[in-house]
């Protein structure tokens, strides 16, 4: 008998989501990621749980409907990681008429079947505070709902839930070869240590690496079903004082948004450029940074430039090319291709996908395999992710409870921990009664207790894992503090697990 029912290769949102769904159905699952969880595209997204207003314009109704409906499903599943956010869309008749926008937003509200998120409304920018940061020539806007998420933590929590439901998790383990007979023989390389596992079914969830994986590891003929597209973001110090986001229509027909980020910052994105080569090498270019700054400067009174940037990142989208459309028309929808031949173990390949639709994608991936595993039912629609077992509107109450239970925390510290860990904040803080009980402090409000928790429970191994994927404290850390944290983690790892 094979070691596993499913081997899922790729620890981005899609691989982690599939592993979680499958483990929850009782399958024997191994999830394999070559670096850290979410080290690929899933930490470099715009972090929106959204339908994508622009995809309506492109006629992607199926995707938009599914994505809009997922917003509230995910908000209920992880109310600590996902926050409703209002987007202000200033009317700029030179780009799109107000009538077209009104119709689009009516449709967005209507097909989204909102129960929690408030509907679209019109804003008078002369009287509403959302008008203050904008140039005086913008008088009216629409305001609509979407959600904002911590994309990288969403991946980790899916992997954590998969593990708690019995999946075997292997990070920093590259799948270097997979041979197919009536089962898969999968060769793994974990920092020079090779080993082999076997599985009945292989799932290629390597995102933008998908075709490299198929050619090099599976030794398949090139398929050319994937188009890669790079998108960059920049982060600057907070540009305005309210908590809404803006979405600006820019000259090339695209949109650029500004989103309040991590309290003191504003996230600005995104660009869209054809990309070839290894996705690991994707970086924001000077032209992309100028494009983002220029787009914001067209709308906001405060001018920004490359010097204002405190962080920038790029990610690579994988778009499924069914051969029927031109490159620029390729949609954001996903495709699941199952290859099964008599006597040979099946291969399921994931193409495309969005953070927003990962849960549905996982559900559909499993439903493609029902003839191998009959009697297994979908279960994730009503579930909570770890720490998310409280009401979608219960975050403030949880912050207050945390402040009462651990009164030595500052308000910001308590809020950050609740946003990251939800009800599992008690597993991080345990029985601490004073800040010193949480051990060494590395910078910002990061303590040894939290780092130990991340190493023990969330597969964090390096300072980068902690500062840029388990949190965004990297925005507040100096190089010296980062080096200190790295040394601490190396020494904690070599001294073995904490009692
Ligand atoms: C600029 C940009 C903005 C976006 N914004 C949004 C948004 O706002 N909302 C939204 O819903 N979606 C958004 N998306 C889309 C979303 O980010 C992606 O669809 C999603 O992250 C893809 O996840 P994935 O799991 O398929 O790929 P990835 O996250 O890239 O995961 C694939 C993983 O496979 C691993 N891997 C590769 N080869 C191997 C191997 N041989 N062995 C082991 N592991 C391997 C990689 O290391 C990687 O971690 C955006 C995408 C981009 C590029």
XYZ file of C-alpha atoms and ligand atoms in Angstrom:
552
model
C 0.000 0.000 0.000
C 1.228 3.511 -0.814
C 2.346 5.653 2.146
C -0.252 8.326 1.315
C -3.519 8.707 -0.589
C -2.482 12.175 -1.790
C 0.861 13.885 -2.176
C 0.290 17.620 -2.615
C 3.297 19.474 -4.014
C 3.340 23.223 -3.309
C 2.692 24.977 0.004
C 0.937 28.045 -1.384
C -2.722 28.747 -0.722
C -3.954 26.151 -3.201
C -1.759 23.279 -2.009
C -2.410 24.066 1.670
C -6.156 24.391 1.019
C -6.312 21.061 -0.813
C -4.274 19.318 1.894
C -6.598 20.680 4.592
C -9.772 19.678 2.780
C -8.427 16.195 2.002
C -7.125 15.580 5.532
C -10.502 16.660 6.929
C -12.141 14.013 4.736
C -9.951 11.381 6.355
C -7.431 10.922 3.528
C -3.775 10.232 4.247
C -2.053 13.375 2.966
C 1.489 14.690 2.660
C 2.024 18.391 1.835
C 5.448 19.241 0.426
C 6.872 22.773 0.097
C 10.375 23.501 -1.167
C 10.868 26.660 0.941
C 8.633 28.155 3.606
C 4.841 28.163 3.363
C 3.600 31.037 1.181
C 7.127 31.820 -0.001
C 5.783 31.894 -3.588
C 2.932 34.010 -4.936
C 0.678 33.492 -1.921
C 2.505 36.076 0.190
C 2.840 38.558 -2.682
C -0.800 39.093 -3.573
C -2.824 42.271 -3.112
C -4.365 40.482 -0.110
C -7.911 41.137 -1.233
C -10.720 38.706 -0.703
C -12.745 40.138 -3.510
C -14.846 39.450 -6.547
C -12.654 41.699 -8.682
C -14.683 44.546 -10.099
C -12.518 44.637 -13.219
C -13.124 40.976 -13.990
C -16.815 41.860 -14.451
C -15.686 44.181 -17.223
C -13.908 41.177 -18.769
C -17.070 39.069 -18.564
C -15.695 36.626 -15.971
C -19.102 36.186 -14.327
C -18.564 32.640 -13.035
C -15.354 33.575 -11.264
C -16.724 36.868 -9.895
C -19.858 35.186 -8.546
C -17.900 32.415 -6.856
C -15.318 34.847 -5.451
C -17.915 37.303 -4.146
C -19.746 34.525 -2.331
C -16.524 33.241 -0.811
C -15.908 36.610 0.878
C -18.373 35.949 3.690
C -17.557 32.222 3.912
C -13.897 33.086 4.545
C -14.748 35.992 6.829
C -16.674 33.583 9.063
C -13.880 30.976 8.863
C -11.062 33.335 9.866
C -12.434 36.583 11.336
C -9.016 37.295 12.866
C -7.202 37.253 9.507
C -9.887 38.692 7.260
C -11.383 42.170 7.653
C -14.193 43.837 5.756
C -12.929 46.945 4.012
C -14.690 49.752 2.171
C -13.245 50.851 -1.170
C -13.704 54.445 -2.334
C -13.819 54.704 -6.128
C -13.610 58.358 -7.200
C -15.630 59.080 -10.316
C -13.372 60.103 -13.172
C -15.546 60.521 -16.260
C -12.460 60.601 -18.502
C -11.859 56.937 -17.593
C -15.308 55.354 -17.055
C -18.733 56.937 -16.859
C -20.524 57.105 -13.514
C -23.413 55.196 -15.100
C -21.145 52.287 -16.072
C -19.625 52.179 -12.581
C -23.058 52.343 -10.935
C -24.275 49.411 -13.053
C -21.128 47.387 -12.367
C -21.434 47.950 -8.622
C -25.139 47.093 -8.610
C -24.253 43.812 -10.262
C -21.348 43.296 -7.821
C -23.695 43.756 -4.864
C -26.437 41.664 -6.400
C -24.499 38.554 -7.423
C -22.407 38.640 -4.233
C -25.363 37.654 -2.014
C -24.060 39.803 0.816
C -25.415 39.202 4.293
C -22.645 40.773 6.381
C -20.917 43.269 4.112
C -22.671 46.630 3.663
C -23.883 47.633 0.178
C -22.539 50.190 -2.268
C -23.354 53.853 -1.659
C -22.535 57.142 -3.316
C -20.250 59.634 -1.594
C -20.087 63.395 -1.772
C -16.330 63.965 -1.588
C -16.828 67.593 -0.594
C -18.449 66.613 2.702
C -17.138 63.083 3.369
C -13.716 62.761 5.033
C -12.721 60.377 2.210
C -12.530 63.519 0.040
C -9.824 65.148 2.181
C -6.763 63.265 0.841
C -8.006 63.586 -2.762
C -7.264 66.337 -5.264
C -10.012 68.958 -5.329
C -11.206 68.027 -8.819
C -12.786 64.785 -7.556
C -16.279 65.575 -6.300
C -18.088 62.259 -6.185
C -17.270 58.626 -5.572
C -18.825 55.237 -5.029
C -18.009 53.235 -1.936
C -18.336 49.453 -1.945
C -17.331 46.432 0.158
C -14.648 43.783 -0.178
C -12.353 42.131 2.364
C -8.655 42.316 3.152
C -6.661 39.319 4.393
C -3.279 38.295 5.680
C -2.527 36.052 2.697
C 0.579 34.331 4.108
C -1.053 33.549 7.459
C -4.072 32.172 5.645
C -1.740 29.640 3.996
C -0.078 28.721 7.298
C -3.421 28.261 9.065
C -4.631 25.956 6.299
C -1.446 23.906 6.692
C -1.856 23.929 10.479
C -5.438 22.711 10.214
C -4.358 20.047 7.699
C -1.683 18.895 10.154
C -4.119 18.824 13.079
C -6.381 16.655 10.926
C -3.564 14.201 10.316
C -1.652 15.489 7.254
C 2.126 15.131 7.226
C 3.788 18.491 6.578
C 7.209 18.804 4.950
C 8.559 22.326 4.473
C 11.983 23.150 3.032
C 11.666 19.906 1.150
C 11.824 19.962 -2.626
C 10.174 17.332 -4.749
C 12.955 16.522 -7.221
C 11.536 13.554 -9.056
C 8.253 11.648 -9.299
C 7.943 8.323 -11.088
C 4.575 6.980 -12.057
C 3.508 3.341 -12.039
C 0.277 2.246 -10.387
C 1.373 4.599 -7.603
C 3.681 7.614 -7.394
C 7.246 7.191 -6.138
C 8.263 10.681 -5.046
C 11.867 11.646 -4.386
C 12.353 14.460 -1.889
C 15.362 16.567 -1.066
C 15.349 18.280 2.325
C 18.539 20.349 2.526
C 20.638 17.621 0.960
C 18.867 14.696 2.688
C 17.053 12.565 0.133
C 14.128 10.319 0.882
C 11.267 8.688 -0.946
C 7.539 8.567 -0.265
C 4.797 6.870 -2.253
C 1.280 8.095 -2.938
C -1.793 6.956 -4.856
C -2.408 10.407 -6.375
C -0.087 13.356 -7.025
C -1.360 16.933 -7.008
C 0.767 19.521 -8.768
C -0.114 22.744 -6.905
C 3.154 24.514 -7.640
C 1.468 27.666 -9.008
C 3.773 29.622 -11.271
C 6.306 26.756 -11.098
C 3.710 24.357 -12.464
C 5.248 23.809 -15.921
C 8.841 23.778 -14.676
C 7.706 21.092 -12.251
C 5.940 19.109 -14.991
C 8.980 19.215 -17.285
C 11.785 18.704 -14.775
C 10.238 16.592 -12.021
C 7.512 14.717 -13.893
C 9.505 14.689 -17.149
C 6.417 15.509 -19.192
C 6.507 17.125 -22.619
C 6.061 20.937 -22.452
C 2.337 21.826 -22.448
C 2.467 25.617 -22.656
C -0.838 25.968 -20.856
C 0.477 28.528 -18.433
C 1.026 32.253 -18.959
C 2.971 34.031 -16.276
C 2.255 37.575 -15.286
C 4.184 39.634 -12.739
C 2.525 42.093 -10.364
C 4.353 44.448 -7.982
C 3.342 46.368 -4.872
C 4.973 49.078 -2.833
C 4.470 50.077 0.805
C 4.873 53.672 2.005
C 4.191 55.414 5.330
C 0.481 55.972 5.927
C -0.901 58.405 3.343
C -4.140 59.358 5.119
C -5.902 58.944 8.447
C -9.113 57.041 7.773
C -9.473 53.280 7.396
C -10.916 53.056 3.891
C -9.085 52.019 0.729
C -9.105 53.868 -2.590
C -9.319 52.385 -6.020
C -8.075 54.679 -8.770
C -8.816 54.275 -12.465
C -5.586 54.893 -14.371
C -4.842 55.902 -17.938
C -4.108 52.407 -19.303
C -7.576 51.165 -18.284
C -6.292 49.361 -15.200
C -6.870 50.254 -11.548
C -4.412 51.010 -8.762
C -5.431 50.885 -5.106
C -4.153 52.240 -1.810
C -4.989 50.181 1.284
C -4.328 51.025 4.953
C -1.692 48.476 5.974
C -0.363 47.324 9.341
C -1.457 50.492 11.149
C 1.254 52.904 10.079
C 1.550 52.130 6.363
C -0.253 52.184 3.012
C -0.064 49.320 0.520
C -0.158 50.344 -3.147
C -0.638 47.979 -6.072
C -0.517 46.572 -8.561
C 1.160 46.251 -11.928
C 0.634 43.605 -14.575
C 3.494 42.530 -16.859
C 4.179 39.396 -18.898
C 6.888 37.318 -17.205
C 9.155 34.487 -18.280
C 11.680 32.435 -16.352
C 11.911 31.273 -12.764
C 9.263 32.991 -10.594
C 11.725 33.066 -7.679
C 13.566 35.841 -9.526
C 10.584 38.218 -9.827
C 11.348 41.684 -8.415
C 9.658 45.095 -8.733
C 11.371 47.246 -11.384
C 11.939 51.000 -11.340
C 9.301 51.408 -14.069
C 6.698 49.580 -12.010
C 7.478 51.693 -8.943
C 7.162 54.884 -11.011
C 3.889 53.625 -12.490
C 2.412 53.014 -9.018
C 3.620 56.359 -7.628
C 2.428 58.230 -10.747
C -1.015 56.621 -10.520
C -1.408 57.648 -6.884
C -0.119 61.153 -7.579
C -2.853 61.675 -10.154
C -5.455 61.348 -7.370
C -3.971 62.171 -3.952
C -2.858 65.590 -2.734
C 0.241 64.078 -1.066
C 2.799 63.317 -3.793
C 4.908 60.215 -3.423
C 8.013 58.919 -5.181
C 10.410 55.982 -5.015
C 12.191 57.580 -2.023
C 9.050 57.164 0.108
C 9.015 53.430 -0.331
C 9.651 51.337 2.786
C 9.055 47.955 1.168
C 8.305 46.535 -2.262
C 7.468 43.042 -3.442
C 6.516 41.228 -6.615
C 4.585 38.036 -7.264
C 3.892 35.964 -10.349
C 0.365 34.989 -11.335
C -0.201 31.848 -13.275
C -2.983 32.173 -15.815
C -4.497 29.176 -17.499
C -4.254 29.298 -21.285
C -6.798 26.994 -22.893
C -5.377 27.953 -26.285
C -8.608 29.671 -27.261
C -7.804 33.228 -26.274
C -5.141 35.857 -26.854
C -2.635 36.350 -24.028
C -4.091 39.694 -22.942
C -7.566 38.179 -22.690
C -6.584 35.328 -20.385
C -8.861 35.295 -17.377
C -8.214 34.864 -13.680
C -10.296 31.703 -13.412
C -8.674 28.413 -12.474
C -8.622 25.010 -14.113
C -8.092 21.545 -12.678
C -6.787 18.969 -15.120
C -6.982 15.321 -14.087
C -4.831 12.872 -16.058
C -5.634 9.228 -15.453
C -4.664 6.321 -17.644
C -5.402 2.681 -17.055
C -2.811 1.137 -14.733
C -1.173 4.494 -13.956
C -1.544 6.577 -10.824
C -3.579 9.791 -11.389
C -2.118 13.290 -11.629
C -4.174 16.389 -10.844
C -2.716 19.716 -11.967
C -3.907 23.072 -10.631
C -3.745 26.018 -13.037
C -4.325 29.614 -11.911
C -6.567 30.443 -8.973
C -6.936 33.300 -6.535
C -6.472 33.560 -2.780
C -10.210 34.315 -2.617
C -11.299 31.116 -4.325
C -8.810 28.668 -2.781
C -11.412 26.918 -0.602
C -13.735 26.306 -3.554
C -10.775 25.231 -5.688
C -9.821 22.683 -3.013
C -13.390 21.448 -2.783
C -13.539 20.998 -6.540
C -10.138 19.298 -6.645
C -11.457 16.733 -4.151
C -14.708 16.350 -6.043
C -12.653 15.475 -9.158
C -11.271 12.554 -7.162
C -14.553 11.184 -5.784
C -14.392 8.047 -7.924
C -11.210 7.100 -6.048
C -12.591 8.059 -2.655
C -16.369 7.638 -2.711
C -18.432 8.669 0.309
C -16.244 11.645 1.162
C -18.262 14.817 1.613
C -17.307 18.507 1.391
C -17.003 20.037 4.865
C -15.046 23.303 4.728
C -17.893 25.754 3.956
C -19.033 25.864 7.590
C -15.638 25.394 9.232
C -13.258 27.654 11.161
C -9.549 27.951 10.608
C -7.346 27.628 13.725
C -8.061 30.542 16.077
C -11.070 31.615 14.019
C -13.687 29.996 16.223
C -15.484 33.203 17.189
C -18.143 35.339 15.515
C -17.251 37.374 12.425
C -18.040 40.511 14.476
C -16.332 39.291 17.650
C -12.825 40.638 17.133
C -13.183 43.691 19.392
C -14.579 41.553 22.221
C -11.642 39.157 21.850
C -9.163 42.060 21.943
C -10.823 43.359 25.122
C -10.752 39.913 26.714
C -7.060 39.576 25.832
C -6.309 42.975 27.371
C -8.138 41.964 30.549
C -6.441 38.557 30.824
C -2.914 39.819 30.089
C -3.132 43.444 31.350
C 0.601 44.032 30.894
C 0.182 44.044 27.074
C -0.153 47.398 25.336
C -3.391 47.865 23.366
C -1.493 47.576 20.052
C 0.318 44.430 21.126
C -2.924 42.729 22.235
C -4.625 43.685 18.965
C -1.744 42.440 16.822
C -1.686 39.091 18.624
C -5.460 38.655 18.344
C -5.374 39.501 14.633
C -2.650 36.919 14.102
C -3.732 34.084 16.397
C -7.425 34.687 17.155
C -8.569 32.559 20.081
C -5.198 30.793 20.040
C -3.618 33.905 21.517
C -3.786 31.983 24.819
C -1.418 29.366 23.405
C 1.132 32.099 22.683
C 0.794 33.937 25.988
C 0.001 30.950 28.193
C 0.206 31.810 31.886
C 2.353 34.937 31.600
C 1.586 37.555 34.244
C 4.243 40.135 33.288
C 5.893 41.063 30.015
C 9.172 39.547 31.229
C 7.472 36.132 31.397
C 7.366 36.257 27.587
C 11.162 36.190 27.424
C 13.596 38.145 25.266
C 12.326 41.026 23.131
C 13.778 41.343 19.650
C 12.227 44.525 18.287
C 8.753 46.028 17.881
C 6.645 43.861 20.260
C 8.050 40.471 19.232
C 8.910 38.258 22.211
C 10.650 34.901 22.598
C 7.334 33.285 23.630
C 5.788 34.187 20.277
C 8.863 33.073 18.330
C 8.888 29.737 20.175
C 5.197 29.285 19.352
C 5.865 30.022 15.667
C 8.746 27.563 15.588
C 6.833 24.859 17.441
C 3.442 25.175 15.776
C 3.795 27.082 12.519
C 6.991 25.709 10.948
C 8.896 29.024 11.202
C 12.643 28.442 10.854
C 14.205 31.792 9.969
C 13.812 35.448 10.889
C 12.364 36.026 7.417
C 9.627 33.448 8.048
C 8.662 35.268 11.251
C 9.069 38.856 10.072
C 7.554 38.659 6.578
C 5.190 35.687 6.459
C 3.975 34.849 10.032
C 3.779 38.602 10.659
C 4.729 41.838 8.908
C 6.990 42.961 11.747
C 9.764 43.183 9.144
C 8.368 46.660 8.432
C 9.491 47.698 11.921
C 12.737 45.756 12.331
C 16.269 47.094 11.815
C 18.933 44.846 10.205
C 20.593 44.458 13.640
C 17.322 43.298 15.236
C 16.762 40.861 12.383
C 20.266 39.420 12.855
C 19.599 39.027 16.595
C 16.360 37.171 15.879
C 18.096 34.917 13.359
C 20.778 34.006 15.904
C 18.132 33.293 18.522
C 16.189 31.031 16.156
C 19.284 29.132 15.055
C 20.229 28.492 18.652
C 16.631 27.575 19.662
C 16.418 25.113 16.745
C 19.701 23.419 17.674
C 18.726 23.103 21.342
C 15.597 21.135 20.350
C 11.961 21.602 21.267
C 11.071 23.605 24.373
C 9.411 21.556 27.106
C 0.452 40.708 -7.978
C -0.613 39.728 -7.595
C -1.721 40.170 -6.883
C -2.724 39.263 -6.536
N -3.755 39.715 -5.789
C -4.729 38.862 -5.411
C -5.770 39.314 -4.577
O -5.802 40.464 -4.134
N -6.724 38.434 -4.235
C -6.714 37.151 -4.667
O -7.658 36.432 -4.351
N -5.721 36.675 -5.439
C -4.720 37.503 -5.809
N -3.676 37.059 -6.570
C -3.642 35.658 -6.983
C -3.062 34.761 -5.896
O -2.020 35.387 -5.214
C -2.551 33.477 -6.509
O -3.502 32.937 -7.353
C -2.227 32.431 -5.447
O -1.371 32.960 -4.470
C -1.601 31.208 -6.116
O -1.369 30.263 -5.111
P -0.677 28.886 -5.459
O -0.781 28.053 -4.237
O -1.257 28.336 -6.701
O 0.829 29.272 -5.814
P 2.058 29.672 -4.862
O 1.647 30.483 -3.719
O 3.117 30.265 -5.727
O 2.542 28.278 -4.295
C 3.244 27.336 -5.061
C 4.330 26.751 -4.181
O 4.920 25.628 -4.820
C 6.247 25.534 -4.342
N 7.009 24.643 -5.216
C 7.339 24.836 -6.508
N 8.062 23.793 -6.976
C 8.191 22.904 -5.951
C 8.832 21.633 -5.812
N 9.527 21.067 -6.818
N 8.759 20.991 -4.613
C 8.080 21.555 -3.569
N 7.469 22.772 -3.659
C 7.515 23.430 -4.833
C 6.719 26.982 -4.364
O 7.828 27.186 -3.524
C 5.476 27.728 -3.916
O 5.503 28.051 -2.527
C -2.638 37.920 -6.924
C -1.525 37.471 -7.638
C -0.507 38.368 -7.960
C 0.699 37.897 -8.684
